[in-house]
Short mmCIF file of C-alpha atoms and ligand atoms in Angstrom, two decimals:
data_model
loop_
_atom_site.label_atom_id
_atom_site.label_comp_id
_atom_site.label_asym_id
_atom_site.label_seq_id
_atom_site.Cartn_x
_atom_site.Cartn_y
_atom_site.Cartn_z
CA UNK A 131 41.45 34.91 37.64
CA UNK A 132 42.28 36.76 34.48
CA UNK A 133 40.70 37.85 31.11
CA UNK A 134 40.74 35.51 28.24
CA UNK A 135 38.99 35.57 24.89
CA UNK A 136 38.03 32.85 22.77
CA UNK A 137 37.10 32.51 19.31
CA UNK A 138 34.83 29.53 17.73
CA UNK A 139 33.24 28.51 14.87
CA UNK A 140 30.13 27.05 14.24
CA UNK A 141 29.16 23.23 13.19
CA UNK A 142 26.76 21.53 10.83
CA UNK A 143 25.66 17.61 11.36
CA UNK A 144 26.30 15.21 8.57
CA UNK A 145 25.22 12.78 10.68
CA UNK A 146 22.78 14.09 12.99
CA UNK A 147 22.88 14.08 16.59
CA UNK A 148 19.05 13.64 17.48
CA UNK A 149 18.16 11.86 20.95
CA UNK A 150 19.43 11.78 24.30
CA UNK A 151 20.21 8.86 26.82
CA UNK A 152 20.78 11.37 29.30
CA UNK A 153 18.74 14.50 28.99
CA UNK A 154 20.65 16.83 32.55
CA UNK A 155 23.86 15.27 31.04
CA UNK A 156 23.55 15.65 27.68
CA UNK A 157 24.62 12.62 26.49
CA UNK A 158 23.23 11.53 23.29
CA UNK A 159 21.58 8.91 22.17
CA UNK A 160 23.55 8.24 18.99
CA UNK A 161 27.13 9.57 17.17
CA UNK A 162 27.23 11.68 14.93
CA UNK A 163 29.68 13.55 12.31
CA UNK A 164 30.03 17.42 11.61
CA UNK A 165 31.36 20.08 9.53
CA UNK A 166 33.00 23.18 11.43
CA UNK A 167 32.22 26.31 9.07
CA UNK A 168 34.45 28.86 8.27
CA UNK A 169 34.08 32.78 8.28
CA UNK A 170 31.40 32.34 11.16
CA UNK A 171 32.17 33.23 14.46
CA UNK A 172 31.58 33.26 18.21
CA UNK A 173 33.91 35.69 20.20
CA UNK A 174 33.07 35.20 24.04
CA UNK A 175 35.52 37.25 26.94
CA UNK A 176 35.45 36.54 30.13
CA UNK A 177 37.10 38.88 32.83
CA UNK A 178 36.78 39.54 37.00
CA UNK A 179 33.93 41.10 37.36
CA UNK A 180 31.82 42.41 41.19
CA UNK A 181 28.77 40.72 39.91
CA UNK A 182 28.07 37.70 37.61
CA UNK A 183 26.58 39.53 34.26
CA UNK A 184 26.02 38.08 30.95
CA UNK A 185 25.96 40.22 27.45
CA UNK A 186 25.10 38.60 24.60
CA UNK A 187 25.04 40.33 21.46
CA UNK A 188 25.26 44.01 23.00
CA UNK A 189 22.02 43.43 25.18
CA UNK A 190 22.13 41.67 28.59
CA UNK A 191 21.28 38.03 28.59
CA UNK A 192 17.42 37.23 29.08
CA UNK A 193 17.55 35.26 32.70
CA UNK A 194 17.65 31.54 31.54
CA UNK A 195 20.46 31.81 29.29
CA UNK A 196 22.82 33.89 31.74
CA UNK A 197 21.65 30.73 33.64
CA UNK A 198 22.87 28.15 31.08
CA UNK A 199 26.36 30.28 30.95
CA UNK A 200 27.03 30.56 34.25
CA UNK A 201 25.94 27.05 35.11
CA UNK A 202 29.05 25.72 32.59
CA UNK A 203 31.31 28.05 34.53
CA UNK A 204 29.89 26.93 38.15
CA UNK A 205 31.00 22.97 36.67
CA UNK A 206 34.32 24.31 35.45
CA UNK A 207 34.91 25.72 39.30
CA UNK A 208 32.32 25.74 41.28
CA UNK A 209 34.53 27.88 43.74
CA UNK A 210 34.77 30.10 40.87
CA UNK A 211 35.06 34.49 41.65
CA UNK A 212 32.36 36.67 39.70
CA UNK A 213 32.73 37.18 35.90
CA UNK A 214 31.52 39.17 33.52
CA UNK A 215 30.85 37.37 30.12
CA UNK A 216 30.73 39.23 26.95
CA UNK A 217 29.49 37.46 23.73
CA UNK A 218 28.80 37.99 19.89
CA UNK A 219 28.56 36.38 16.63
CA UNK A 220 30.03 37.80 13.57
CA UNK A 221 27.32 36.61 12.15
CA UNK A 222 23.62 37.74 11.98
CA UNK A 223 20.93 34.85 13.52
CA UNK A 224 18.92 36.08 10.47
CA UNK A 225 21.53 33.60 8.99
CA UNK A 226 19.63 30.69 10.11
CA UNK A 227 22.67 28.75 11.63
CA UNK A 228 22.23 27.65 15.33
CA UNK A 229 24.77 29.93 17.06
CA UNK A 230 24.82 27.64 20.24
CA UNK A 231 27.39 25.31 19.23
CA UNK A 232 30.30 28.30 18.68
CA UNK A 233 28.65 29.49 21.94
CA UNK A 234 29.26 27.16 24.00
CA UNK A 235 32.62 26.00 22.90
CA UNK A 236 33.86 29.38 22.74
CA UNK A 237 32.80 30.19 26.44
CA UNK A 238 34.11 26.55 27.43
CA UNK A 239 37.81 28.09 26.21
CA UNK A 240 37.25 31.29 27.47
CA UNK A 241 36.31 30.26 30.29
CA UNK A 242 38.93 27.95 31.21
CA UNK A 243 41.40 30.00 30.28
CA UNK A 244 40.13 32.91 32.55
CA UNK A 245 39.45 30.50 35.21
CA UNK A 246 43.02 29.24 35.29
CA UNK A 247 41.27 25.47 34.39
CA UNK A 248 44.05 23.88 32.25
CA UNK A 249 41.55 21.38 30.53
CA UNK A 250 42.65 19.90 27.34
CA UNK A 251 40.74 19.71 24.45
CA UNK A 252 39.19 16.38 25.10
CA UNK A 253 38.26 18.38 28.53
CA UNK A 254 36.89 21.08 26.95
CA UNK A 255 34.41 19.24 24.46
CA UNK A 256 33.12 17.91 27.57
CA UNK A 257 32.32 20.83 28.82
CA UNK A 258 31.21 22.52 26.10
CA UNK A 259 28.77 19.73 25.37
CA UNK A 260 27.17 19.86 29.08
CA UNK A 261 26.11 23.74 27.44
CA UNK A 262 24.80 22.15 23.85
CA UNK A 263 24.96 19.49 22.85
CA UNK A 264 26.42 20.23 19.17
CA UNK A 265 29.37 21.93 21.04
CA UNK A 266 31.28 19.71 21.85
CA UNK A 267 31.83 18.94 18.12
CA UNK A 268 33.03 22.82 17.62
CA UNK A 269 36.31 22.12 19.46
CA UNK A 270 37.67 21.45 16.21
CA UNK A 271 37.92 22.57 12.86
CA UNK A 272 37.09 20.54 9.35
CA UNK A 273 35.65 17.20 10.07
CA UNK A 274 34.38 16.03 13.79
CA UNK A 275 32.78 12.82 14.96
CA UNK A 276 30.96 12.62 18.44
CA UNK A 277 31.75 9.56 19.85
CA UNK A 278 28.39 8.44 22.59
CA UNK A 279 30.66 7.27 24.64
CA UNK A 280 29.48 4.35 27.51
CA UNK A 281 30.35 6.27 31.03
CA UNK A 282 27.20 7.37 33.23
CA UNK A 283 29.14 10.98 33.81
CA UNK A 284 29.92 11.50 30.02
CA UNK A 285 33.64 11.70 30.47
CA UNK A 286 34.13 9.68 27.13
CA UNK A 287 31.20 11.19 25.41
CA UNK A 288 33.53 14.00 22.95
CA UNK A 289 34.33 15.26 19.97
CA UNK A 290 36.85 13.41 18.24
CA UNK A 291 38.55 15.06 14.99
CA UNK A 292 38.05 13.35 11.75
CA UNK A 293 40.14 15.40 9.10
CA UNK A 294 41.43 19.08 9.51
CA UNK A 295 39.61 21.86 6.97
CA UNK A 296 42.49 21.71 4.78
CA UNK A 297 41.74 17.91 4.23
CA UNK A 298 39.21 18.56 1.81
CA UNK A 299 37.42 21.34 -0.13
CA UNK A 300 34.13 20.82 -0.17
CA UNK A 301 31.31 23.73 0.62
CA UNK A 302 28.20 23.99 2.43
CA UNK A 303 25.51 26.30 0.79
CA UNK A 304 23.23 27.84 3.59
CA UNK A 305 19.51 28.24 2.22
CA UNK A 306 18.31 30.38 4.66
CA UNK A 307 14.16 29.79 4.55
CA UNK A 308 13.26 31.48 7.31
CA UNK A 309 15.09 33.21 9.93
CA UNK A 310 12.38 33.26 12.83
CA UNK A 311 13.20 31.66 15.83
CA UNK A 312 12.42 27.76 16.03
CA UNK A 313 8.97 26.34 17.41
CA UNK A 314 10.14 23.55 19.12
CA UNK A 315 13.65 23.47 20.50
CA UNK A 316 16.26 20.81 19.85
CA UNK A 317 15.91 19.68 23.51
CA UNK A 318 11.89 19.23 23.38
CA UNK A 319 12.22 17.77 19.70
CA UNK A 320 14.12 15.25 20.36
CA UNK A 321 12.24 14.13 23.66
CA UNK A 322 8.95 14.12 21.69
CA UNK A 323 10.22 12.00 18.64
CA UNK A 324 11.11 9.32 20.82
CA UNK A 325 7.51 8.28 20.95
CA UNK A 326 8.12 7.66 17.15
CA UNK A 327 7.37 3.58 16.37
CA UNK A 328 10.42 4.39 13.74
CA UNK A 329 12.67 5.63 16.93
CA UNK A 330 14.36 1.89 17.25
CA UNK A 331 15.33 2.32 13.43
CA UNK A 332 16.91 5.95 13.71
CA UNK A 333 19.24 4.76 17.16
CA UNK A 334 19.88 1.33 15.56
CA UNK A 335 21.39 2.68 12.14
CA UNK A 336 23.08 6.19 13.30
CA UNK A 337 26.58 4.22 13.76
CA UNK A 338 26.82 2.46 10.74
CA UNK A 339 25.79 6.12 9.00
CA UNK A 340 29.08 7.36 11.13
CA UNK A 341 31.33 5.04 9.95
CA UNK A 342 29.96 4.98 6.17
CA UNK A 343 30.78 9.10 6.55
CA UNK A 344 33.80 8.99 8.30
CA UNK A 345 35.30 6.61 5.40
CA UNK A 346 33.53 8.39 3.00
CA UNK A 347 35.12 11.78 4.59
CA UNK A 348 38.77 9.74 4.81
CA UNK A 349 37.97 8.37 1.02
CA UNK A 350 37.23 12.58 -0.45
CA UNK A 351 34.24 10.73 -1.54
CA UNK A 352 31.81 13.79 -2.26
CA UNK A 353 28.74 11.48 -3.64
CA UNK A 354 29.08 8.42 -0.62
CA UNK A 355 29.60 11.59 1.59
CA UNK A 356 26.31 13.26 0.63
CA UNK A 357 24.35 9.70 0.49
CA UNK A 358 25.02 8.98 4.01
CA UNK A 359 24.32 12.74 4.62
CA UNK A 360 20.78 12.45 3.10
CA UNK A 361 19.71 9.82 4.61
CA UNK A 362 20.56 10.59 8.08
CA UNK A 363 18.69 13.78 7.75
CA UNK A 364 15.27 12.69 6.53
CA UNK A 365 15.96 9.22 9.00
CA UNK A 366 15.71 12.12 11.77
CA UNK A 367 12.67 14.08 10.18
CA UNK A 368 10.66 10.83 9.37
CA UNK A 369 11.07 10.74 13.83
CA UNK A 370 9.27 14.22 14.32
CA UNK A 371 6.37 14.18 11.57
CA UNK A 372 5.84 10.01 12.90
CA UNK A 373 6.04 10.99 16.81
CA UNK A 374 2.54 10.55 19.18
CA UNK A 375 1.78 14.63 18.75
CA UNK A 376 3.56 14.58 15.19
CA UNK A 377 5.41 17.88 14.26
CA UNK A 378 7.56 19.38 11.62
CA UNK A 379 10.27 21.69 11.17
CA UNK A 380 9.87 22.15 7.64
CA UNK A 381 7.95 24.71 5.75
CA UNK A 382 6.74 24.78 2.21
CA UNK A 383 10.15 26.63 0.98
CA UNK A 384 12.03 23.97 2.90
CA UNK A 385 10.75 21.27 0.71
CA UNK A 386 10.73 24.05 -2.31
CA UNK A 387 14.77 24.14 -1.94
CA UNK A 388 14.82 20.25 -1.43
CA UNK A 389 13.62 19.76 -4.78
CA UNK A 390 15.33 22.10 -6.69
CA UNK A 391 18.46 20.73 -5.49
CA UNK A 392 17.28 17.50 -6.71
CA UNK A 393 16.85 18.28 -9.70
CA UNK A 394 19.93 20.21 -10.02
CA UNK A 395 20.95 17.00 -9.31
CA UNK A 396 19.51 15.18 -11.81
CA UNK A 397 20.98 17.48 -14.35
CA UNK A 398 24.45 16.68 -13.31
CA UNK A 399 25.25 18.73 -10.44
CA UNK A 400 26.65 16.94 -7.65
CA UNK A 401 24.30 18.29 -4.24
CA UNK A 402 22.91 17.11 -1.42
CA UNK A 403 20.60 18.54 1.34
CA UNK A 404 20.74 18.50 5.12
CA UNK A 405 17.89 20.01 7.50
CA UNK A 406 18.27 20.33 10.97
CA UNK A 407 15.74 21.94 13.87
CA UNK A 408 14.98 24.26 12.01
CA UNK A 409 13.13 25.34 8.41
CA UNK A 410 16.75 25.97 6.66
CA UNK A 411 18.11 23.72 3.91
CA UNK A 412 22.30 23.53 3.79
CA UNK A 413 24.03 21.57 0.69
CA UNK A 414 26.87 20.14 0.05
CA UNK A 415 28.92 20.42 -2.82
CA UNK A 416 31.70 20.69 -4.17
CA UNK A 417 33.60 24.56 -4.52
CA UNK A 418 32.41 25.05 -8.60
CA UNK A 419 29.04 23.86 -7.81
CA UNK A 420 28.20 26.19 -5.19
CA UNK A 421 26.79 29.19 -7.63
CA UNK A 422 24.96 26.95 -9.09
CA UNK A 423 22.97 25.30 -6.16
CA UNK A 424 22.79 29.53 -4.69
CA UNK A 425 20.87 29.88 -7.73
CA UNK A 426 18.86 26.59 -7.64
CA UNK A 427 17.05 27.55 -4.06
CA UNK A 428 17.19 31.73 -4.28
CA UNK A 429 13.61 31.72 -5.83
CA UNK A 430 12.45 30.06 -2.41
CA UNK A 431 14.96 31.36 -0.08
CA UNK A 432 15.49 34.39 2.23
CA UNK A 433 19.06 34.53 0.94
CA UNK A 434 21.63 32.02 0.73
CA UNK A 435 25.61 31.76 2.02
CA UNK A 436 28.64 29.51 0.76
CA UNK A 437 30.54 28.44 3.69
CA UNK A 438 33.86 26.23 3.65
CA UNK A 439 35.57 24.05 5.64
CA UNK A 440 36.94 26.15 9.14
CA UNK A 441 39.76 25.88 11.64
CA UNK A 442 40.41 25.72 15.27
CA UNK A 443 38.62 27.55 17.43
CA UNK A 444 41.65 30.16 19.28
CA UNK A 445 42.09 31.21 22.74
CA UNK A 446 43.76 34.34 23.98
CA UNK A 447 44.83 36.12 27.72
CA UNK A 448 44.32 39.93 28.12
O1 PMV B 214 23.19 21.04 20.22
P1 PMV B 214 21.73 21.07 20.22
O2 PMV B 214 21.16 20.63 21.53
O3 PMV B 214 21.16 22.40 19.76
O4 PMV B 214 21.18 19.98 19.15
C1 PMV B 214 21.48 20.03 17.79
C2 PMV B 214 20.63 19.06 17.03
C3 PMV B 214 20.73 19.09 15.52
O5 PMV B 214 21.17 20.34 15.05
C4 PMV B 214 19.35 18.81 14.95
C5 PMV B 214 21.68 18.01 14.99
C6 PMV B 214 23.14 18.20 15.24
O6 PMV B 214 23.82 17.16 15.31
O7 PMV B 214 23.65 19.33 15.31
#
């Protein structure tokens, strides 16, 4: 083997991915559509090594994540010789992104690369995806659909590219409500909110919200775009706060931030929100708006970030 480093950027659903068919698989239970981010970054290495070590973020891996890592690599070649993996993110987790979609698609390339796998990108998303599920859709930059897929072994279950960044200029403000780490995982969430009596709904519509964004995406069509976003995200939050044991990953800021970009809103500035596992509110808007809706949540929010359209993730040999 050799050394290779990898470099990949993180996604946000428009169309949320929420539900599994097949939880060890990760196959999911509907499409969905993302944004890759710019600036944002995972950089993963991986290099020969005497014993299998994980480092993530300067401090070696807690045991079931080095677990989670070297599983991927153990499916990319399960012959595979000792490696030592050595992750960060340019960016702090008090940012309140999830960092495991760059994660896992930037060890996926790494890893291959180091591994001598020559997997293509198609490949690759697979793999990434068996890591986290979001990953798969970080194989790309700008706009990303993850197609289900039909197969029992997820071969056709992927990331499929949409529109490149440069397609369209649109930014996502981060409002970042809390940066403490999540109560309930995206794993457990979305096994509990399948007991929801409105689960049926959220499967049955998620493909017609793809399409609506992917034309809407195709079309530069900010206000269809953020529509479709809207209602996909609150679709998926009506599943957790309606499941047996109801829960919710909002907090009182969350909602705070949701209605002052409303009313921005209402006064003529083109916004719209997205919430994911997590307390944080991201909007979308267009470039000149993006002060505007900053301002609009700051009263309620930790701090909050302007993030555009990113690129491909990059792989590189030592
Ligand atoms: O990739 P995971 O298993 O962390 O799940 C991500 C789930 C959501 O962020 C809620 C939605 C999505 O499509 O990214």
């Amino acid at each position: 083997m050799r050394t290779a480093t990898a470099v990949a950027h993180p996604n946000i659903a428009l169309v949320k991915y929420w539900g599994k068919r097949d939880v060890a698989r990760n196959l999911p239970a509907v499409p969905s559509l993302s944004l890759t981010l710019d600036r944002f970054t995972t950089t993963t290495t991986v290099s020969p090594a005497d014993r299998d070590e994980v480092v993530l973020g300067g401090a070696p891996a807690p045991d079931d994540e080095a677990g989670r890592v070297l599983g991927l690599l153990d499916r990319l070649a399960p012959d595979r010789p000792r490696v030592r993996v050595v992750s960060a993110n340019n960016f702090p987790s008090a940012a309140g992104l999830a960092s495991s979609a760059s994660a896992f698609a930037a060890l996926a390339l790494a890893g291959a690369a180091a591994l001598r796998r020559p997997l293509d990108r198609v490949a690759l998303s697979v793999l990434a995806r068996q890591g986290s599920g979001s990953a798969c859709r970080s194989l790309w930059g700008g706009f990303v659909e993850w197609r289900m897929g039909e197969r029992d072994d997820g071969a056709d279950s992927h990331g499929v590219p949409v529109a490149p960044a440069d397609h369209w200029d649109v930014r996502m403000v981060v409002g970042v409500v809390s940066s403490a780490k999540k109560a309930v995982g995206s794993t457990t969430g979305m096994t509990r909110a399948r007991t929801s009596p409105y689960w049926p709904a959220w499967e049955a519509t998620a493909a017609a919200d793809v399409a609506e964004a992917r034309a809407a995406v195709l079309a530069r069509d900010l206000e269809r775009l953020g529509a479709v976003m809207e209602r996909s995200t609150f679709k998926m939050h009506a599943t957790t706060s309606t499941a047996a044991s109801p829960f919710l990953y909002w907090q009182a800021n969350t909602v705070a931030c949701v209605q002052a970009v409303w009313s921005l809103r209402e006064r003529g500035v083109p916004a719209w929100v997205t919430m994911d596992a997590g307390p944080n509110v991201k909007v979308l808007c267009a470039p000149d708006a993006a002060d505007a809706v900053s301002a609009a949540m700051a009263p309620y929010a930790e701090r909050t970030i302007a993030l555009a359209p990113g690129g491909e993730p990059t792989v590189e040999l030592a």
